[in-house]
Amino acid sequence: MTKTESDDSANALAREVVGVHRSDSHDFSKRSQPFVDLVEGMGVEGDAHFGATVKHRSRVAADPSAPNLRQVHLIHCELFDDLRAAGYDVAPGDLGENITTRGVALLDLPVGTRMAIGDAVITVTGLRNPCQQINDFREGLLKQVIRRDEDGNVVRLAGIMGIVSRSGRVEPGAAIRVEPPPLPHHPLTRV
């Protein structure tokens, strides 16, 4: 085994699901679950955003027939560590994500990345666009998850969105395998 193969194996072991969450209503936060079932082309079974067409209220108002590119919301738990350091008590599921991860640089993944978790596969579609509901949850939190870089560009930190490309059950502790798409890679934009 080469050093690179060894490093890849060690990194793959560190990539895992910390928690899974769902809500059958359009509440901001989602309740932790022992597992969630992902359904190909639909999303998280039992979640308010389950479906082939858009389910987010603002998106439905704009075009109810648009494809649902936001079937699964993922957030890296390292964000919660940063938020706690800034004085915000935020736990997995609080920001409405379906899957909380550890060890995956979610925001750096290109569009089309496939994330294999157990039998399930999620294809990354873009960035979550943080909204005012985050401030309603914790005053001032929106400025912690949407910032500007040194060039004035907006940086969104509140996770990524994806579609379910293969059905399967996802539970805490499951390993995550990241498969980048073929080149050229395209950076994530909001969906």
PDB file of C-alpha atoms in Angstrom:
ATOM      1  CA  MET A   1       0.000   0.000   0.000  1.00  0.00           C
ATOM      2  CA  THR A   2       1.372   3.401  -0.970  1.00  0.00           C
ATOM      3  CA  LYS A   3       1.444   6.366   1.409  1.00  0.00           C
ATOM      4  CA  THR A   4      -1.378   8.039  -0.587  1.00  0.00           C
ATOM      5  CA  GLU A   5      -3.566   4.910  -0.368  1.00  0.00           C
ATOM      6  CA  SER A   6      -2.860   4.738   3.354  1.00  0.00           C
ATOM      7  CA  ASP A   7      -3.745   8.436   3.781  1.00  0.00           C
ATOM      8  CA  ASP A   8      -6.956   7.983   1.747  1.00  0.00           C
ATOM      9  CA  SER A   9      -7.957   5.009   3.903  1.00  0.00           C
ATOM     10  CA  ALA A  10      -7.353   6.969   7.111  1.00  0.00           C
ATOM     11  CA  ASN A  11      -9.331   9.954   5.784  1.00  0.00           C
ATOM     12  CA  ALA A  12     -12.202   7.719   4.653  1.00  0.00           C
ATOM     13  CA  LEU A  13     -12.449   6.242   8.152  1.00  0.00           C
ATOM     14  CA  ALA A  14     -12.732   9.735   9.647  1.00  0.00           C
ATOM     15  CA  ARG A  15     -15.620  10.675   7.304  1.00  0.00           C
ATOM     16  CA  GLU A  16     -18.812   9.743   9.102  1.00  0.00           C
ATOM     17  CA  VAL A  17     -22.415  10.574   9.841  1.00  0.00           C
ATOM     18  CA  VAL A  18     -22.796  12.206  13.269  1.00  0.00           C
ATOM     19  CA  GLY A  19     -26.600  12.441  13.243  1.00  0.00           C
ATOM     20  CA  VAL A  20     -29.695  12.147  11.060  1.00  0.00           C
ATOM     21  CA  HIS A  21     -32.800  14.290  11.336  1.00  0.00           C
ATOM     22  CA  ARG A  22     -36.225  14.813   9.805  1.00  0.00           C
ATOM     23  CA  SER A  23     -39.473  16.667  10.354  1.00  0.00           C
ATOM     24  CA  ASP A  24     -42.804  15.980   8.698  1.00  0.00           C
ATOM     25  CA  SER A  25     -43.744  19.668   9.003  1.00  0.00           C
ATOM     26  CA  HIS A  26     -42.016  22.823   7.800  1.00  0.00           C
ATOM     27  CA  ASP A  27     -40.409  23.526  11.172  1.00  0.00           C
ATOM     28  CA  PHE A  28     -36.990  25.153  11.117  1.00  0.00           C
ATOM     29  CA  SER A  29     -35.217  22.526  13.230  1.00  0.00           C
ATOM     30  CA  LYS A  30     -35.459  18.777  12.658  1.00  0.00           C
ATOM     31  CA  ARG A  31     -35.632  16.044  15.289  1.00  0.00           C
ATOM     32  CA  SER A  32     -32.802  13.532  15.598  1.00  0.00           C
ATOM     33  CA  GLN A  33     -33.667   9.992  14.522  1.00  0.00           C
ATOM     34  CA  PRO A  34     -32.027   6.573  14.918  1.00  0.00           C
ATOM     35  CA  PHE A  35     -32.009   6.386  11.089  1.00  0.00           C
ATOM     36  CA  VAL A  36     -33.501   7.987   7.970  1.00  0.00           C
ATOM     37  CA  ASP A  37     -34.475   6.255   4.753  1.00  0.00           C
ATOM     38  CA  LEU A  38     -33.430   8.018   1.560  1.00  0.00           C
ATOM     39  CA  VAL A  39     -35.602   7.364  -1.495  1.00  0.00           C
ATOM     40  CA  GLU A  40     -34.135   7.769  -4.965  1.00  0.00           C
ATOM     41  CA  GLY A  41     -35.380  10.911  -6.707  1.00  0.00           C
ATOM     42  CA  MET A  42     -37.487  11.929  -3.691  1.00  0.00           C
ATOM     43  CA  GLY A  43     -35.374  12.637  -0.604  1.00  0.00           C
ATOM     44  CA  VAL A  44     -35.773  11.754   3.074  1.00  0.00           C
ATOM     45  CA  GLU A  45     -38.851   9.635   3.673  1.00  0.00           C
ATOM     46  CA  GLY A  46     -41.156  11.301   6.206  1.00  0.00           C
ATOM     47  CA  ASP A  47     -39.574  14.745   5.789  1.00  0.00           C
ATOM     48  CA  ALA A  48     -41.591  17.816   4.750  1.00  0.00           C
ATOM     49  CA  HIS A  49     -39.196  18.361   1.818  1.00  0.00           C
ATOM     50  CA  PHE A  50     -39.743  14.845   0.386  1.00  0.00           C
ATOM     51  CA  GLY A  51     -40.638  14.893  -3.299  1.00  0.00           C
ATOM     52  CA  ALA A  52     -39.461  15.130  -6.883  1.00  0.00           C
ATOM     53  CA  THR A  53     -40.575  18.775  -7.175  1.00  0.00           C
ATOM     54  CA  VAL A  54     -39.699  21.702  -4.902  1.00  0.00           C
ATOM     55  CA  LYS A  55     -41.111  21.650  -1.366  1.00  0.00           C
ATOM     56  CA  HIS A  56     -39.482  24.731   0.198  1.00  0.00           C
ATOM     57  CA  ARG A  57     -42.328  27.231   0.559  1.00  0.00           C
ATOM     58  CA  SER A  58     -40.643  30.109  -1.261  1.00  0.00           C
ATOM     59  CA  ARG A  59     -39.690  27.822  -4.151  1.00  0.00           C
ATOM     60  CA  VAL A  60     -43.217  26.381  -4.396  1.00  0.00           C
ATOM     61  CA  ALA A  61     -44.620  29.929  -4.579  1.00  0.00           C
ATOM     62  CA  ALA A  62     -42.232  30.755  -7.446  1.00  0.00           C
ATOM     63  CA  ASP A  63     -42.672  27.523  -9.478  1.00  0.00           C
ATOM     64  CA  PRO A  64     -44.268  24.411  -7.918  1.00  0.00           C
ATOM     65  CA  SER A  65     -43.216  22.263 -10.897  1.00  0.00           C
ATOM     66  CA  ALA A  66     -39.463  22.976 -10.552  1.00  0.00           C
ATOM     67  CA  PRO A  67     -37.283  19.941  -9.787  1.00  0.00           C
ATOM     68  CA  ASN A  68     -36.356  19.477  -6.138  1.00  0.00           C
ATOM     69  CA  LEU A  69     -32.577  19.976  -6.023  1.00  0.00           C
ATOM     70  CA  ARG A  70     -32.825  20.318  -2.216  1.00  0.00           C
ATOM     71  CA  GLN A  71     -33.996  16.814  -1.267  1.00  0.00           C
ATOM     72  CA  VAL A  72     -31.281  16.322   1.356  1.00  0.00           C
ATOM     73  CA  HIS A  73     -29.573  19.018   3.453  1.00  0.00           C
ATOM     74  CA  LEU A  74     -26.149  18.204   4.920  1.00  0.00           C
ATOM     75  CA  ILE A  75     -24.135  20.233   7.439  1.00  0.00           C
ATOM     76  CA  HIS A  76     -20.642  19.529   8.735  1.00  0.00           C
ATOM     77  CA  CYS A  77     -20.580  19.355  12.553  1.00  0.00           C
ATOM     78  CA  GLU A  78     -17.333  21.320  12.496  1.00  0.00           C
ATOM     79  CA  LEU A  79     -19.577  24.347  11.818  1.00  0.00           C
ATOM     80  CA  PHE A  80     -21.285  23.760  15.175  1.00  0.00           C
ATOM     81  CA  ASP A  81     -17.861  23.712  16.855  1.00  0.00           C
ATOM     82  CA  ASP A  82     -17.097  27.117  15.292  1.00  0.00           C
ATOM     83  CA  LEU A  83     -20.515  28.492  16.291  1.00  0.00           C
ATOM     84  CA  ARG A  84     -20.054  27.340  19.896  1.00  0.00           C
ATOM     85  CA  ALA A  85     -16.681  29.098  19.964  1.00  0.00           C
ATOM     86  CA  ALA A  86     -18.512  32.269  18.819  1.00  0.00           C
ATOM     87  CA  GLY A  87     -21.017  31.906  21.689  1.00  0.00           C
ATOM     88  CA  TYR A  88     -23.911  30.148  19.943  1.00  0.00           C
ATOM     89  CA  ASP A  89     -25.394  26.949  21.344  1.00  0.00           C
ATOM     90  CA  VAL A  90     -26.313  25.034  18.183  1.00  0.00           C
ATOM     91  CA  ALA A  91     -26.637  21.251  17.960  1.00  0.00           C
ATOM     92  CA  PRO A  92     -27.099  18.777  15.093  1.00  0.00           C
ATOM     93  CA  GLY A  93     -30.562  19.148  13.560  1.00  0.00           C
ATOM     94  CA  ASP A  94     -31.064  22.670  14.928  1.00  0.00           C
ATOM     95  CA  LEU A  95     -30.368  24.338  11.558  1.00  0.00           C
ATOM     96  CA  GLY A  96     -32.737  22.022   9.707  1.00  0.00           C
ATOM     97  CA  GLU A  97     -30.256  19.618   8.167  1.00  0.00           C
ATOM     98  CA  ASN A  98     -31.107  15.983   7.450  1.00  0.00           C
ATOM     99  CA  ILE A  99     -27.570  14.650   7.830  1.00  0.00           C
ATOM    100  CA  THR A 100     -24.806  15.985  10.064  1.00  0.00           C
ATOM    101  CA  THR A 101     -21.322  14.903   8.949  1.00  0.00           C
ATOM    102  CA  ARG A 102     -17.805  14.904  10.383  1.00  0.00           C
ATOM    103  CA  GLY A 103     -14.552  14.864   8.445  1.00  0.00           C
ATOM    104  CA  VAL A 104     -15.942  15.931   5.052  1.00  0.00           C
ATOM    105  CA  ALA A 105     -15.146  19.416   3.718  1.00  0.00           C
ATOM    106  CA  LEU A 106     -18.690  19.734   2.374  1.00  0.00           C
ATOM    107  CA  LEU A 107     -18.361  23.336   1.214  1.00  0.00           C
ATOM    108  CA  ASP A 108     -15.326  22.465  -0.931  1.00  0.00           C
ATOM    109  CA  LEU A 109     -17.022  19.680  -2.897  1.00  0.00           C
ATOM    110  CA  PRO A 110     -17.744  20.359  -6.571  1.00  0.00           C
ATOM    111  CA  VAL A 111     -21.222  20.109  -8.088  1.00  0.00           C
ATOM    112  CA  GLY A 112     -22.015  16.498  -8.972  1.00  0.00           C
ATOM    113  CA  THR A 113     -19.953  14.913  -6.194  1.00  0.00           C
ATOM    114  CA  ARG A 114     -21.472  11.611  -5.122  1.00  0.00           C
ATOM    115  CA  MET A 115     -21.509  10.783  -1.431  1.00  0.00           C
ATOM    116  CA  ALA A 116     -22.017   7.081  -0.700  1.00  0.00           C
ATOM    117  CA  ILE A 117     -23.380   6.429   2.791  1.00  0.00           C
ATOM    118  CA  GLY A 118     -24.240   2.777   3.345  1.00  0.00           C
ATOM    119  CA  ASP A 119     -26.367   1.732   0.364  1.00  0.00           C
ATOM    120  CA  ALA A 120     -27.538   5.311  -0.257  1.00  0.00           C
ATOM    121  CA  VAL A 121     -25.940   7.768  -2.666  1.00  0.00           C
ATOM    122  CA  ILE A 122     -26.482  11.524  -2.553  1.00  0.00           C
ATOM    123  CA  THR A 123     -25.434  13.706  -5.486  1.00  0.00           C
ATOM    124  CA  VAL A 124     -24.416  17.211  -4.439  1.00  0.00           C
ATOM    125  CA  THR A 125     -26.381  19.992  -6.193  1.00  0.00           C
ATOM    126  CA  GLY A 126     -25.274  23.183  -4.419  1.00  0.00           C
ATOM    127  CA  LEU A 127     -25.050  25.337  -1.326  1.00  0.00           C
ATOM    128  CA  ARG A 128     -27.829  26.018   1.126  1.00  0.00           C
ATOM    129  CA  ASN A 129     -28.757  29.672   1.003  1.00  0.00           C
ATOM    130  CA  PRO A 130     -29.073  30.795   4.647  1.00  0.00           C
ATOM    131  CA  CYS A 131     -32.193  32.856   5.336  1.00  0.00           C
ATOM    132  CA  GLN A 132     -33.768  35.027   8.035  1.00  0.00           C
ATOM    133  CA  GLN A 133     -35.108  31.918   9.818  1.00  0.00           C
ATOM    134  CA  ILE A 134     -31.576  31.376  11.136  1.00  0.00           C
ATOM    135  CA  ASN A 135     -31.753  34.735  12.944  1.00  0.00           C
ATOM    136  CA  ASP A 136     -35.234  33.864  14.189  1.00  0.00           C
ATOM    137  CA  PHE A 137     -33.718  30.705  15.692  1.00  0.00           C
ATOM    138  CA  ARG A 138     -30.761  32.542  17.329  1.00  0.00           C
ATOM    139  CA  GLU A 139     -30.396  36.307  17.007  1.00  0.00           C
ATOM    140  CA  GLY A 140     -27.202  37.234  15.159  1.00  0.00           C
ATOM    141  CA  LEU A 141     -26.582  33.691  13.913  1.00  0.00           C
ATOM    142  CA  LEU A 142     -27.153  34.576  10.254  1.00  0.00           C
ATOM    143  CA  LYS A 143     -23.967  36.693  10.235  1.00  0.00           C
ATOM    144  CA  GLN A 144     -22.060  33.640  11.467  1.00  0.00           C
ATOM    145  CA  VAL A 145     -23.189  31.405   8.571  1.00  0.00           C
ATOM    146  CA  ILE A 146     -23.129  33.909   5.715  1.00  0.00           C
ATOM    147  CA  ARG A 147     -20.106  36.163   5.405  1.00  0.00           C
ATOM    148  CA  ARG A 148     -18.002  38.018   2.868  1.00  0.00           C
ATOM    149  CA  ASP A 149     -14.457  37.073   1.961  1.00  0.00           C
ATOM    150  CA  GLU A 150     -11.599  39.564   1.526  1.00  0.00           C
ATOM    151  CA  ASP A 151     -12.753  40.251  -2.068  1.00  0.00           C
ATOM    152  CA  GLY A 152     -16.333  40.995  -0.967  1.00  0.00           C
ATOM    153  CA  ASN A 153     -17.778  37.713  -2.276  1.00  0.00           C
ATOM    154  CA  VAL A 154     -20.601  36.099  -0.299  1.00  0.00           C
ATOM    155  CA  VAL A 155     -19.524  32.915   1.516  1.00  0.00           C
ATOM    156  CA  ARG A 156     -22.321  30.569   2.587  1.00  0.00           C
ATOM    157  CA  LEU A 157     -21.428  28.211   5.456  1.00  0.00           C
ATOM    158  CA  ALA A 158     -24.799  26.597   6.303  1.00  0.00           C
ATOM    159  CA  GLY A 159     -24.237  23.343   4.460  1.00  0.00           C
ATOM    160  CA  ILE A 160     -24.985  21.810   1.119  1.00  0.00           C
ATOM    161  CA  MET A 161     -27.959  20.341  -0.694  1.00  0.00           C
ATOM    162  CA  GLY A 162     -28.273  17.186  -2.738  1.00  0.00           C
ATOM    163  CA  ILE A 163     -30.588  14.741  -4.436  1.00  0.00           C
ATOM    164  CA  VAL A 164     -30.910  11.047  -3.695  1.00  0.00           C
ATOM    165  CA  SER A 165     -29.362   9.055  -6.550  1.00  0.00           C
ATOM    166  CA  ARG A 166     -29.706   5.647  -4.852  1.00  0.00           C
ATOM    167  CA  SER A 167     -32.050   4.645  -2.061  1.00  0.00           C
ATOM    168  CA  GLY A 168     -30.793   3.402   1.273  1.00  0.00           C
ATOM    169  CA  ARG A 169     -30.870   3.773   5.032  1.00  0.00           C
ATOM    170  CA  VAL A 170     -28.521   6.238   6.750  1.00  0.00           C
ATOM    171  CA  GLU A 171     -27.725   6.105  10.450  1.00  0.00           C
ATOM    172  CA  PRO A 172     -25.266   7.773  12.816  1.00  0.00           C
ATOM    173  CA  GLY A 173     -21.790   6.267  12.670  1.00  0.00           C
ATOM    174  CA  ALA A 174     -22.054   5.323   8.989  1.00  0.00           C
ATOM    175  CA  ALA A 175     -18.924   5.920   6.932  1.00  0.00           C
ATOM    176  CA  ILE A 176     -19.081   8.419   4.065  1.00  0.00           C
ATOM    177  CA  ARG A 177     -17.297   7.780   0.778  1.00  0.00           C
ATOM    178  CA  VAL A 178     -16.793  10.846  -1.419  1.00  0.00           C
ATOM    179  CA  GLU A 179     -16.582  10.376  -5.199  1.00  0.00           C
ATOM    180  CA  PRO A 180     -15.766  13.580  -7.131  1.00  0.00           C
ATOM    181  CA  PRO A 181     -17.294  13.996 -10.601  1.00  0.00           C
ATOM    182  CA  PRO A 182     -15.177  13.916 -13.757  1.00  0.00           C
ATOM    183  CA  LEU A 183     -13.190  17.052 -14.585  1.00  0.00           C
ATOM    184  CA  PRO A 184     -13.733  19.907 -15.063  1.00  0.00           C
ATOM    185  CA  HIS A 185     -15.095  20.564 -11.566  1.00  0.00           C
ATOM    186  CA  HIS A 186     -17.580  23.338 -10.939  1.00  0.00           C
ATOM    187  CA  PRO A 187     -17.744  25.093  -7.550  1.00  0.00           C
ATOM    188  CA  LEU A 188     -20.957  25.003  -5.544  1.00  0.00           C
ATOM    189  CA  THR A 189     -23.406  27.869  -5.891  1.00  0.00           C
ATOM    190  CA  ARG A 190     -26.689  28.346  -4.038  1.00  0.00           C
ATOM    191  CA  VAL A 191     -29.649  26.221  -5.025  1.00  0.00           C
TER     192      VAL A 191
END
